[in-house]
Structures are given as C-alpha cells and as structure tokens.
Amino acid sequence: MKQHLAHVAIVIKDYDEAIQFFTQKLHFGLIEDTQLSEVKRWVLVRPKGGECCLLLAKAANERQTNSIGNQTGGRVFLFLYTDNFEHDYNNLITNKIKIIRPPKTEAYGTVCVFEDICGNWWDLIEPS
C-alpha cells in the first residue's frame, strides 16, 4: 500500500490575509480557492516544487480561534526545506517576517526559525 500526506490544515484568522502572506511573502503557489459556503472556503497553498499543500482553515469557533499560532504548543510546527537558504532567508528579511532564531549551521544543515502570519513557528532548512 502506498500513502502520502496531501494536505496539512493550518488554522487562520482570515482567508485573504493568509493567502496574501503565503503567496506574496513566502512565494507559495495558490493551488485552489473555492467558496464552500457563505463563511467557509477550501484554500490550498503550496511551496513551489512541493507536493504537500497547506489547507488554510479559518477558525470557526472559540476553541479553534484559541489554537491559531499555537497548534503545537509552542514548538516548531512546519519544516520548509530549501535548496538556497541564503536566498530564502533574505526573502524573509526583505518581507519583514519575524525571525525567532537566526541562521545556524547544524549537523543536518543550515536552519533558522521564523514565524508566520498566524504566529506558528517554522524551520527554514537547507540540508547538508
């Protein structure tokens, strides 16, 4: 049996604000934006060259709203691999994206931690 992750849901405050952040600042592609109801949309974004999409899921109740930016209890949530760390790190700086931990060389590669528009922490990693 063959399996793979297709989408990972990320709880957001506002669809358009999140789309703008991911497509304009991180340069992800907008894969789909379909209106499902008066208040719900199916929005998928994906890093260029990637296969797994982020499903931008607008918080629909207080519990979901409380999880925005803290889906992993304060740990790094997502890991974005790159083949050009310097370029992508400079893009974060240019777009005034909050850097939580500056670049560091580890045994597995070069890494920094940044924060997305919702407050989630990401690792930007160029593997060794």
mmCIF file of N, CA and C in Angstrom:
data_model
loop_
_atom_site.group_PDB
_atom_site.id
_atom_site.type_symbol
_atom_site.label_atom_id
_atom_site.label_comp_id
_atom_site.label_asym_id
_atom_site.label_seq_id
_atom_site.Cartn_x
_atom_site.Cartn_y
_atom_site.Cartn_z
ATOM 1 N N MET A 1 0.842 -1.174 0.000
ATOM 2 C CA MET A 1 0.000 0.000 0.000
ATOM 3 C C MET A 1 0.886 1.235 0.000
ATOM 4 N N LYS A 2 0.568 2.208 -0.829
ATOM 5 C CA LYS A 2 1.318 3.458 -0.929
ATOM 6 C C LYS A 2 0.485 4.595 -0.339
ATOM 7 N N GLN A 3 1.097 5.391 0.519
ATOM 8 C CA GLN A 3 0.410 6.526 1.131
ATOM 9 C C GLN A 3 1.292 7.763 1.068
ATOM 10 N N HIS A 4 0.666 8.930 1.158
ATOM 11 C CA HIS A 4 1.401 10.187 1.278
ATOM 12 C C HIS A 4 0.493 11.242 1.895
ATOM 13 N N LEU A 5 1.082 12.247 2.518
ATOM 14 C CA LEU A 5 0.308 13.363 3.037
ATOM 15 C C LEU A 5 -0.065 14.268 1.877
ATOM 16 N N ALA A 6 -1.323 14.623 1.799
ATOM 17 C CA ALA A 6 -1.784 15.516 0.736
ATOM 18 C C ALA A 6 -1.870 16.958 1.238
ATOM 19 N N HIS A 7 -2.463 17.157 2.418
ATOM 20 C CA HIS A 7 -2.670 18.492 2.969
ATOM 21 C C HIS A 7 -2.418 18.475 4.473
ATOM 22 N N VAL A 8 -1.992 19.616 4.984
ATOM 23 C CA VAL A 8 -1.884 19.837 6.415
ATOM 24 C C VAL A 8 -2.699 21.093 6.702
ATOM 25 N N ALA A 9 -3.682 20.988 7.598
ATOM 26 C CA ALA A 9 -4.533 22.134 7.932
ATOM 27 C C ALA A 9 -3.805 23.065 8.889
ATOM 28 N N ILE A 10 -3.919 24.355 8.619
ATOM 29 C CA ILE A 10 -3.371 25.383 9.490
ATOM 30 C C ILE A 10 -4.518 26.350 9.790
ATOM 31 N N VAL A 11 -4.795 26.547 11.069
ATOM 32 C CA VAL A 11 -5.909 27.401 11.477
ATOM 33 C C VAL A 11 -5.487 28.868 11.357
ATOM 34 N N ILE A 12 -6.335 29.641 10.679
ATOM 35 C CA ILE A 12 -6.037 31.045 10.382
ATOM 36 C C ILE A 12 -7.176 31.942 10.858
ATOM 37 N N LYS A 13 -6.906 33.253 10.895
ATOM 38 C CA LYS A 13 -7.936 34.234 11.260
ATOM 39 C C LYS A 13 -8.751 34.661 10.055
ATOM 40 N N ASP A 14 -8.066 34.871 8.921
ATOM 41 C CA ASP A 14 -8.711 35.465 7.749
ATOM 42 C C ASP A 14 -8.124 34.844 6.482
ATOM 43 N N TYR A 15 -8.996 34.417 5.580
ATOM 44 C CA TYR A 15 -8.531 33.777 4.343
ATOM 45 C C TYR A 15 -7.638 34.698 3.511
ATOM 46 N N ASP A 16 -8.123 35.871 3.194
ATOM 47 C CA ASP A 16 -7.395 36.742 2.270
ATOM 48 C C ASP A 16 -6.054 37.196 2.840
ATOM 49 N N GLU A 17 -6.030 37.491 4.124
ATOM 50 C CA GLU A 17 -4.785 37.885 4.787
ATOM 51 C C GLU A 17 -3.764 36.737 4.728
ATOM 52 N N ALA A 18 -4.217 35.518 4.986
ATOM 53 C CA ALA A 18 -3.320 34.360 4.952
ATOM 54 C C ALA A 18 -2.847 34.067 3.529
ATOM 55 N N ILE A 19 -3.759 34.138 2.564
ATOM 56 C CA ILE A 19 -3.367 33.929 1.162
ATOM 57 C C ILE A 19 -2.293 34.932 0.764
ATOM 58 N N GLN A 20 -2.495 36.182 1.120
ATOM 59 C CA GLN A 20 -1.528 37.234 0.783
ATOM 60 C C GLN A 20 -0.166 36.924 1.391
ATOM 61 N N PHE A 21 -0.131 36.523 2.652
ATOM 62 C CA PHE A 21 1.135 36.207 3.313
ATOM 63 C C PHE A 21 1.850 35.060 2.611
ATOM 64 N N PHE A 22 1.135 33.958 2.407
ATOM 65 C CA PHE A 22 1.790 32.777 1.849
ATOM 66 C C PHE A 22 2.170 32.953 0.381
ATOM 67 N N THR A 23 1.364 33.649 -0.400
ATOM 68 C CA THR A 23 1.685 33.800 -1.824
ATOM 69 C C THR A 23 2.613 34.977 -2.105
ATOM 70 N N GLN A 24 2.448 36.077 -1.400
ATOM 71 C CA GLN A 24 3.256 37.263 -1.686
ATOM 72 C C GLN A 24 4.566 37.311 -0.901
ATOM 73 N N LYS A 25 4.557 36.831 0.319
ATOM 74 C CA LYS A 25 5.768 36.913 1.143
ATOM 75 C C LYS A 25 6.603 35.633 1.097
ATOM 76 N N LEU A 26 5.947 34.465 1.138
ATOM 77 C CA LEU A 26 6.694 33.205 1.065
ATOM 78 C C LEU A 26 6.757 32.654 -0.355
ATOM 79 N N HIS A 27 6.010 33.261 -1.269
ATOM 80 C CA HIS A 27 6.001 32.892 -2.691
ATOM 81 C C HIS A 27 5.493 31.474 -2.945
ATOM 82 N N PHE A 28 4.557 31.031 -2.111
ATOM 83 C CA PHE A 28 3.877 29.761 -2.352
ATOM 84 C C PHE A 28 2.895 29.967 -3.500
ATOM 85 N N GLY A 29 2.525 28.891 -4.155
ATOM 86 C CA GLY A 29 1.504 28.957 -5.184
ATOM 87 C C GLY A 29 0.123 28.782 -4.565
ATOM 88 N N LEU A 30 -0.854 29.529 -5.095
ATOM 89 C CA LEU A 30 -2.244 29.339 -4.694
ATOM 90 C C LEU A 30 -2.800 28.229 -5.576
ATOM 91 N N ILE A 31 -3.070 27.090 -4.994
ATOM 92 C CA ILE A 31 -3.495 25.902 -5.732
ATOM 93 C C ILE A 31 -5.004 25.899 -5.933
ATOM 94 N N GLU A 32 -5.742 26.293 -4.899
ATOM 95 C CA GLU A 32 -7.201 26.311 -5.005
ATOM 96 C C GLU A 32 -7.784 27.298 -4.012
ATOM 97 N N ASP A 33 -8.853 27.963 -4.414
ATOM 98 C CA ASP A 33 -9.625 28.847 -3.541
ATOM 99 C C ASP A 33 -11.081 28.717 -3.960
ATOM 100 N N THR A 34 -11.799 27.820 -3.308
ATOM 101 C CA THR A 34 -13.179 27.512 -3.669
ATOM 102 C C THR A 34 -14.111 27.885 -2.530
ATOM 103 N N GLN A 35 -15.138 28.644 -2.829
ATOM 104 C CA GLN A 35 -16.160 29.019 -1.843
ATOM 105 C C GLN A 35 -17.048 27.804 -1.576
ATOM 106 N N LEU A 36 -17.107 27.359 -0.320
ATOM 107 C CA LEU A 36 -17.917 26.193 0.050
ATOM 108 C C LEU A 36 -19.263 26.591 0.657
ATOM 109 N N SER A 37 -19.274 27.726 1.335
ATOM 110 C CA SER A 37 -20.499 28.255 1.935
ATOM 111 C C SER A 37 -20.311 29.757 2.086
ATOM 112 N N GLU A 38 -21.252 30.384 2.737
ATOM 113 C CA GLU A 38 -21.149 31.826 2.936
ATOM 114 C C GLU A 38 -19.907 32.212 3.749
ATOM 115 N N VAL A 39 -19.453 31.313 4.631
ATOM 116 C CA VAL A 39 -18.332 31.634 5.519
ATOM 117 C C VAL A 39 -17.115 30.714 5.361
ATOM 118 N N LYS A 40 -17.250 29.647 4.592
ATOM 119 C CA LYS A 40 -16.175 28.652 4.506
ATOM 120 C C LYS A 40 -15.635 28.536 3.083
ATOM 121 N N ARG A 41 -14.290 28.500 2.987
ATOM 122 C CA ARG A 41 -13.617 28.312 1.707
ATOM 123 C C ARG A 41 -12.648 27.139 1.819
ATOM 124 N N TRP A 42 -12.351 26.534 0.674
ATOM 125 C CA TRP A 42 -11.337 25.482 0.583
ATOM 126 C C TRP A 42 -10.142 26.145 -0.088
ATOM 127 N N VAL A 43 -9.118 26.470 0.724
ATOM 128 C CA VAL A 43 -7.962 27.217 0.222
ATOM 129 C C VAL A 43 -6.707 26.383 0.422
ATOM 130 N N LEU A 44 -6.030 26.085 -0.679
ATOM 131 C CA LEU A 44 -4.786 25.329 -0.650
ATOM 132 C C LEU A 44 -3.656 26.186 -1.192
ATOM 133 N N VAL A 45 -2.532 26.206 -0.474
ATOM 134 C CA VAL A 45 -1.297 26.841 -0.941
ATOM 135 C C VAL A 45 -0.192 25.807 -0.827
ATOM 136 N N ARG A 46 0.847 25.996 -1.636
ATOM 137 C CA ARG A 46 1.929 25.006 -1.650
ATOM 138 C C ARG A 46 3.235 25.686 -2.040
ATOM 139 N N PRO A 47 4.337 25.301 -1.376
ATOM 140 C CA PRO A 47 5.639 25.819 -1.786
ATOM 141 C C PRO A 47 5.937 25.389 -3.222
ATOM 142 N N LYS A 48 6.614 26.253 -3.948
ATOM 143 C CA LYS A 48 6.988 25.912 -5.323
ATOM 144 C C LYS A 48 7.869 24.674 -5.296
ATOM 145 N N GLY A 49 7.512 23.690 -6.098
ATOM 146 C CA GLY A 49 8.266 22.451 -6.162
ATOM 147 C C GLY A 49 7.831 21.423 -5.139
ATOM 148 N N GLY A 50 6.910 21.798 -4.256
ATOM 149 C CA GLY A 50 6.446 20.878 -3.225
ATOM 150 C C GLY A 50 5.271 20.038 -3.686
ATOM 151 N N GLU A 51 4.939 19.056 -2.884
ATOM 152 C CA GLU A 51 3.794 18.194 -3.177
ATOM 153 C C GLU A 51 2.687 18.354 -2.143
ATOM 154 N N CYS A 52 3.027 18.499 -0.874
ATOM 155 C CA CYS A 52 2.039 18.630 0.192
ATOM 156 C C CYS A 52 1.566 20.078 0.265
ATOM 157 N N CYS A 53 0.265 20.261 0.389
ATOM 158 C CA CYS A 53 -0.333 21.600 0.470
ATOM 159 C C CYS A 53 -0.690 21.948 1.904
ATOM 160 N N LEU A 54 -0.735 23.249 2.175
ATOM 161 C CA LEU A 54 -1.337 23.736 3.398
ATOM 162 C C LEU A 54 -2.789 24.051 3.093
ATOM 163 N N LEU A 55 -3.690 23.549 3.916
ATOM 164 C CA LEU A 55 -5.099 23.902 3.844
ATOM 165 C C LEU A 55 -5.299 25.042 4.830
ATOM 166 N N LEU A 56 -5.601 26.224 4.313
ATOM 167 C CA LEU A 56 -5.818 27.387 5.171
ATOM 168 C C LEU A 56 -7.252 27.315 5.683
ATOM 169 N N ALA A 57 -7.406 26.987 6.949
ATOM 170 C CA ALA A 57 -8.716 26.726 7.549
ATOM 171 C C ALA A 57 -9.064 27.846 8.534
ATOM 172 N N LYS A 58 -10.061 28.645 8.172
ATOM 173 C CA LYS A 58 -10.466 29.751 9.041
ATOM 174 C C LYS A 58 -11.123 29.215 10.308
ATOM 175 N N ALA A 59 -10.691 29.740 11.444
ATOM 176 C CA ALA A 59 -11.260 29.331 12.729
ATOM 177 C C ALA A 59 -12.768 29.555 12.733
ATOM 178 N N ALA A 60 -13.494 28.545 13.196
ATOM 179 C CA ALA A 60 -14.951 28.598 13.157
ATOM 180 C C ALA A 60 -15.586 28.679 14.544
ATOM 181 N N ASN A 61 -14.767 28.557 15.604
ATOM 182 C CA ASN A 61 -15.312 28.639 16.952
ATOM 183 C C ASN A 61 -14.198 29.088 17.896
ATOM 184 N N GLU A 62 -14.549 29.260 19.160
ATOM 185 C CA GLU A 62 -13.586 29.779 20.137
ATOM 186 C C GLU A 62 -12.394 28.841 20.326
ATOM 187 N N ARG A 63 -12.637 27.554 20.371
ATOM 188 C CA ARG A 63 -11.545 26.596 20.547
ATOM 189 C C ARG A 63 -10.540 26.700 19.402
ATOM 190 N N GLN A 64 -11.046 26.755 18.170
ATOM 191 C CA GLN A 64 -10.157 26.891 17.014
ATOM 192 C C GLN A 64 -9.432 28.231 17.035
ATOM 193 N N THR A 65 -10.137 29.290 17.380
ATOM 194 C CA THR A 65 -9.508 30.617 17.462
ATOM 195 C C THR A 65 -8.366 30.600 18.465
ATOM 196 N N ASN A 66 -8.570 29.921 19.583
ATOM 197 C CA ASN A 66 -7.524 29.844 20.610
ATOM 198 C C ASN A 66 -6.298 29.060 20.161
ATOM 199 N N SER A 67 -6.429 28.234 19.126
ATOM 200 C CA SER A 67 -5.288 27.443 18.651
ATOM 201 C C SER A 67 -4.491 28.145 17.556
ATOM 202 N N ILE A 68 -4.982 29.272 17.055
ATOM 203 C CA ILE A 68 -4.257 29.990 15.997
ATOM 204 C C ILE A 68 -2.869 30.349 16.500
ATOM 205 N N GLY A 69 -1.868 29.937 15.761
ATOM 206 C CA GLY A 69 -0.487 30.239 16.109
ATOM 207 C C GLY A 69 0.110 29.347 17.179
ATOM 208 N N ASN A 70 -0.665 28.404 17.683
ATOM 209 C CA ASN A 70 -0.169 27.546 18.748
ATOM 210 C C ASN A 70 -0.650 26.108 18.548
ATOM 211 N N GLN A 71 -0.618 25.660 17.330
ATOM 212 C CA GLN A 71 -1.121 24.327 17.019
ATOM 213 C C GLN A 71 -0.235 23.222 17.571
ATOM 214 N N THR A 72 0.994 23.554 17.967
ATOM 215 C CA THR A 72 1.908 22.538 18.507
ATOM 216 C C THR A 72 2.384 22.885 19.918
ATOM 217 N N GLY A 73 1.657 23.747 20.601
ATOM 218 C CA GLY A 73 2.007 24.051 21.990
ATOM 219 C C GLY A 73 3.307 24.804 22.155
ATOM 220 N N GLY A 74 3.676 25.615 21.168
ATOM 221 C CA GLY A 74 4.880 26.433 21.282
ATOM 222 C C GLY A 74 6.125 25.853 20.629
ATOM 223 N N ARG A 75 5.996 24.724 19.972
ATOM 224 C CA ARG A 75 7.131 24.124 19.250
ATOM 225 C C ARG A 75 7.085 24.531 17.789
ATOM 226 N N VAL A 76 8.191 24.306 17.086
ATOM 227 C CA VAL A 76 8.182 24.491 15.639
ATOM 228 C C VAL A 76 7.116 23.575 15.066
ATOM 229 N N PHE A 77 6.308 24.117 14.157
ATOM 230 C CA PHE A 77 5.168 23.391 13.597
ATOM 231 C C PHE A 77 5.476 22.805 12.223
ATOM 232 N N LEU A 78 6.089 23.588 11.361
ATOM 233 C CA LEU A 78 6.305 23.160 9.977
ATOM 234 C C LEU A 78 7.776 23.321 9.604
ATOM 235 N N PHE A 79 8.224 22.483 8.664
ATOM 236 C CA PHE A 79 9.630 22.429 8.270
ATOM 237 C C PHE A 79 9.698 22.646 6.765
ATOM 238 N N LEU A 80 10.237 23.785 6.361
ATOM 239 C CA LEU A 80 10.315 24.175 4.957
ATOM 240 C C LEU A 80 11.744 23.962 4.469
ATOM 241 N N TYR A 81 11.922 22.974 3.607
ATOM 242 C CA TYR A 81 13.238 22.688 3.052
ATOM 243 C C TYR A 81 13.479 23.562 1.831
ATOM 244 N N THR A 82 14.730 23.955 1.646
ATOM 245 C CA THR A 82 15.126 24.794 0.527
ATOM 246 C C THR A 82 16.448 24.292 -0.038
ATOM 247 N N ASP A 83 16.691 24.626 -1.295
ATOM 248 C CA ASP A 83 17.999 24.340 -1.880
ATOM 249 C C ASP A 83 18.830 25.614 -2.000
ATOM 250 N N ASN A 84 18.300 26.737 -1.446
ATOM 251 C CA ASN A 84 19.027 28.005 -1.472
ATOM 252 C C ASN A 84 18.669 28.789 -0.205
ATOM 253 N N PHE A 85 19.297 28.416 0.907
ATOM 254 C CA PHE A 85 18.989 29.035 2.195
ATOM 255 C C PHE A 85 19.187 30.541 2.157
ATOM 256 N N GLU A 86 20.316 30.983 1.630
ATOM 257 C CA GLU A 86 20.628 32.418 1.627
ATOM 258 C C GLU A 86 19.534 33.220 0.918
ATOM 259 N N HIS A 87 19.099 32.761 -0.242
ATOM 260 C CA HIS A 87 18.040 33.443 -0.990
ATOM 261 C C HIS A 87 16.748 33.502 -0.178
ATOM 262 N N ASP A 88 16.337 32.358 0.369
ATOM 263 C CA ASP A 88 15.067 32.311 1.087
ATOM 264 C C ASP A 88 15.131 33.053 2.420
ATOM 265 N N TYR A 89 16.269 33.000 3.089
ATOM 266 C CA TYR A 89 16.424 33.761 4.329
ATOM 267 C C TYR A 89 16.355 35.260 4.038
ATOM 268 N N ASN A 90 17.046 35.695 2.986
ATOM 269 C CA ASN A 90 16.983 37.114 2.607
ATOM 270 C C ASN A 90 15.564 37.534 2.249
ATOM 271 N N ASN A 91 14.783 36.622 1.651
ATOM 272 C CA ASN A 91 13.385 36.909 1.355
ATOM 273 C C ASN A 91 12.597 37.140 2.643
ATOM 274 N N LEU A 92 12.862 36.341 3.679
ATOM 275 C CA LEU A 92 12.189 36.542 4.966
ATOM 276 C C LEU A 92 12.507 37.931 5.521
ATOM 277 N N ILE A 93 13.774 38.306 5.459
ATOM 278 C CA ILE A 93 14.207 39.607 5.969
ATOM 279 C C ILE A 93 13.561 40.734 5.154
ATOM 280 N N THR A 94 13.623 40.631 3.831
ATOM 281 C CA THR A 94 13.046 41.658 2.949
ATOM 282 C C THR A 94 11.560 41.854 3.225
ATOM 283 N N ASN A 95 10.856 40.759 3.496
ATOM 284 C CA ASN A 95 9.415 40.825 3.728
ATOM 285 C C ASN A 95 9.049 41.040 5.195
ATOM 286 N N LYS A 96 10.063 41.371 6.011
ATOM 287 C CA LYS A 96 9.861 41.694 7.425
ATOM 288 C C LYS A 96 9.136 40.582 8.185
ATOM 289 N N ILE A 97 9.494 39.349 7.851
ATOM 290 C CA ILE A 97 8.943 38.195 8.553
ATOM 291 C C ILE A 97 9.778 37.988 9.816
ATOM 292 N N LYS A 98 9.089 37.806 10.923
ATOM 293 C CA LYS A 98 9.762 37.716 12.222
ATOM 294 C C LYS A 98 10.652 36.481 12.297
ATOM 295 N N ILE A 99 11.922 36.724 12.605
ATOM 296 C CA ILE A 99 12.895 35.653 12.808
ATOM 297 C C ILE A 99 12.939 35.349 14.302
ATOM 298 N N ILE A 100 12.665 34.113 14.653
ATOM 299 C CA ILE A 100 12.669 33.680 16.050
ATOM 300 C C ILE A 100 14.076 33.268 16.473
ATOM 301 N N ARG A 101 14.752 32.493 15.602
ATOM 302 C CA ARG A 101 16.138 32.093 15.842
ATOM 303 C C ARG A 101 16.920 32.341 14.562
ATOM 304 N N PRO A 102 18.034 33.070 14.650
ATOM 305 C CA PRO A 102 18.821 33.376 13.449
ATOM 306 C C PRO A 102 19.460 32.120 12.861
ATOM 307 N N PRO A 103 19.987 32.241 11.642
ATOM 308 C CA PRO A 103 20.604 31.082 10.983
ATOM 309 C C PRO A 103 21.705 30.460 11.836
ATOM 310 N N LYS A 104 21.741 29.137 11.748
ATOM 311 C CA LYS A 104 22.729 28.367 12.493
ATOM 312 C C LYS A 104 23.066 27.140 11.660
ATOM 313 N N THR A 105 24.321 26.743 11.684
ATOM 314 C CA THR A 105 24.736 25.533 10.992
ATOM 315 C C THR A 105 24.696 24.375 11.992
ATOM 316 N N GLU A 106 23.926 23.363 11.624
ATOM 317 C CA GLU A 106 23.788 22.154 12.439
ATOM 318 C C GLU A 106 24.333 20.984 11.628
ATOM 319 N N ALA A 107 24.416 19.821 12.232
ATOM 320 C CA ALA A 107 24.907 18.625 11.532
ATOM 321 C C ALA A 107 24.044 18.293 10.318
ATOM 322 N N TYR A 108 22.755 18.585 10.390
ATOM 323 C CA TYR A 108 21.820 18.257 9.314
ATOM 324 C C TYR A 108 21.685 19.349 8.261
ATOM 325 N N GLY A 109 22.245 20.557 8.528
ATOM 326 C CA GLY A 109 22.167 21.631 7.542
ATOM 327 C C GLY A 109 22.088 22.997 8.194
ATOM 328 N N THR A 110 21.772 23.997 7.385
ATOM 329 C CA THR A 110 21.611 25.366 7.863
ATOM 330 C C THR A 110 20.137 25.579 8.167
ATOM 331 N N VAL A 111 19.847 26.204 9.308
ATOM 332 C CA VAL A 111 18.460 26.344 9.754
ATOM 333 C C VAL A 111 18.247 27.681 10.455
ATOM 334 N N CYS A 112 17.057 28.229 10.306
ATOM 335 C CA CYS A 112 16.592 29.332 11.132
ATOM 336 C C CYS A 112 15.125 29.066 11.438
ATOM 337 N N VAL A 113 14.614 29.731 12.460
ATOM 338 C CA VAL A 113 13.203 29.609 12.821
ATOM 339 C C VAL A 113 12.545 30.953 12.556
ATOM 340 N N PHE A 114 11.410 30.907 11.842
ATOM 341 C CA PHE A 114 10.642 32.126 11.592
ATOM 342 C C PHE A 114 9.190 31.911 11.976
ATOM 343 N N GLU A 115 8.462 33.024 12.059
ATOM 344 C CA GLU A 115 7.063 32.989 12.470
ATOM 345 C C GLU A 115 6.170 33.407 11.312
ATOM 346 N N ASP A 116 5.098 32.654 11.088
ATOM 347 C CA ASP A 116 4.168 33.022 10.022
ATOM 348 C C ASP A 116 3.160 34.067 10.520
ATOM 349 N N ILE A 117 2.257 34.450 9.662
ATOM 350 C CA ILE A 117 1.285 35.499 9.959
ATOM 351 C C ILE A 117 0.377 35.148 11.136
ATOM 352 N N CYS A 118 0.222 33.867 11.409
ATOM 353 C CA CYS A 118 -0.660 33.418 12.498
ATOM 354 C C CYS A 118 0.076 33.230 13.813
ATOM 355 N N GLY A 119 1.402 33.235 13.769
ATOM 356 C CA GLY A 119 2.200 33.018 14.978
ATOM 357 C C GLY A 119 2.814 31.635 15.070
ATOM 358 N N ASN A 120 2.591 30.792 14.057
ATOM 359 C CA ASN A 120 3.210 29.461 14.040
ATOM 360 C C ASN A 120 4.692 29.589 13.729
ATOM 361 N N TRP A 121 5.484 28.719 14.339
ATOM 362 C CA TRP A 121 6.920 28.695 14.092
ATOM 363 C C TRP A 121 7.256 27.664 13.026
ATOM 364 N N TRP A 122 8.160 28.056 12.137
ATOM 365 C CA TRP A 122 8.639 27.220 11.033
ATOM 366 C C TRP A 122 10.149 27.122 11.113
ATOM 367 N N ASP A 123 10.701 25.987 10.714
ATOM 368 C CA ASP A 123 12.130 25.868 10.413
ATOM 369 C C ASP A 123 12.305 26.062 8.921
ATOM 370 N N LEU A 124 13.222 26.924 8.535
ATOM 371 C CA LEU A 124 13.695 27.009 7.154
ATOM 372 C C LEU A 124 15.013 26.241 7.165
ATOM 373 N N ILE A 125 15.114 25.197 6.349
ATOM 374 C CA ILE A 125 16.275 24.305 6.397
ATOM 375 C C ILE A 125 16.831 24.063 4.999
ATOM 376 N N GLU A 126 18.144 24.243 4.874
ATOM 377 C CA GLU A 126 18.868 23.733 3.696
ATOM 378 C C GLU A 126 19.689 22.558 4.189
ATOM 379 N N PRO A 127 19.307 21.335 3.808
ATOM 380 C CA PRO A 127 20.036 20.163 4.284
ATOM 381 C C PRO A 127 21.494 20.182 3.856
ATOM 382 N N SER A 128 22.344 19.552 4.660
ATOM 383 C CA SER A 128 23.774 19.437 4.338
ATOM 384 C C SER A 128 23.969 18.604 3.107
#
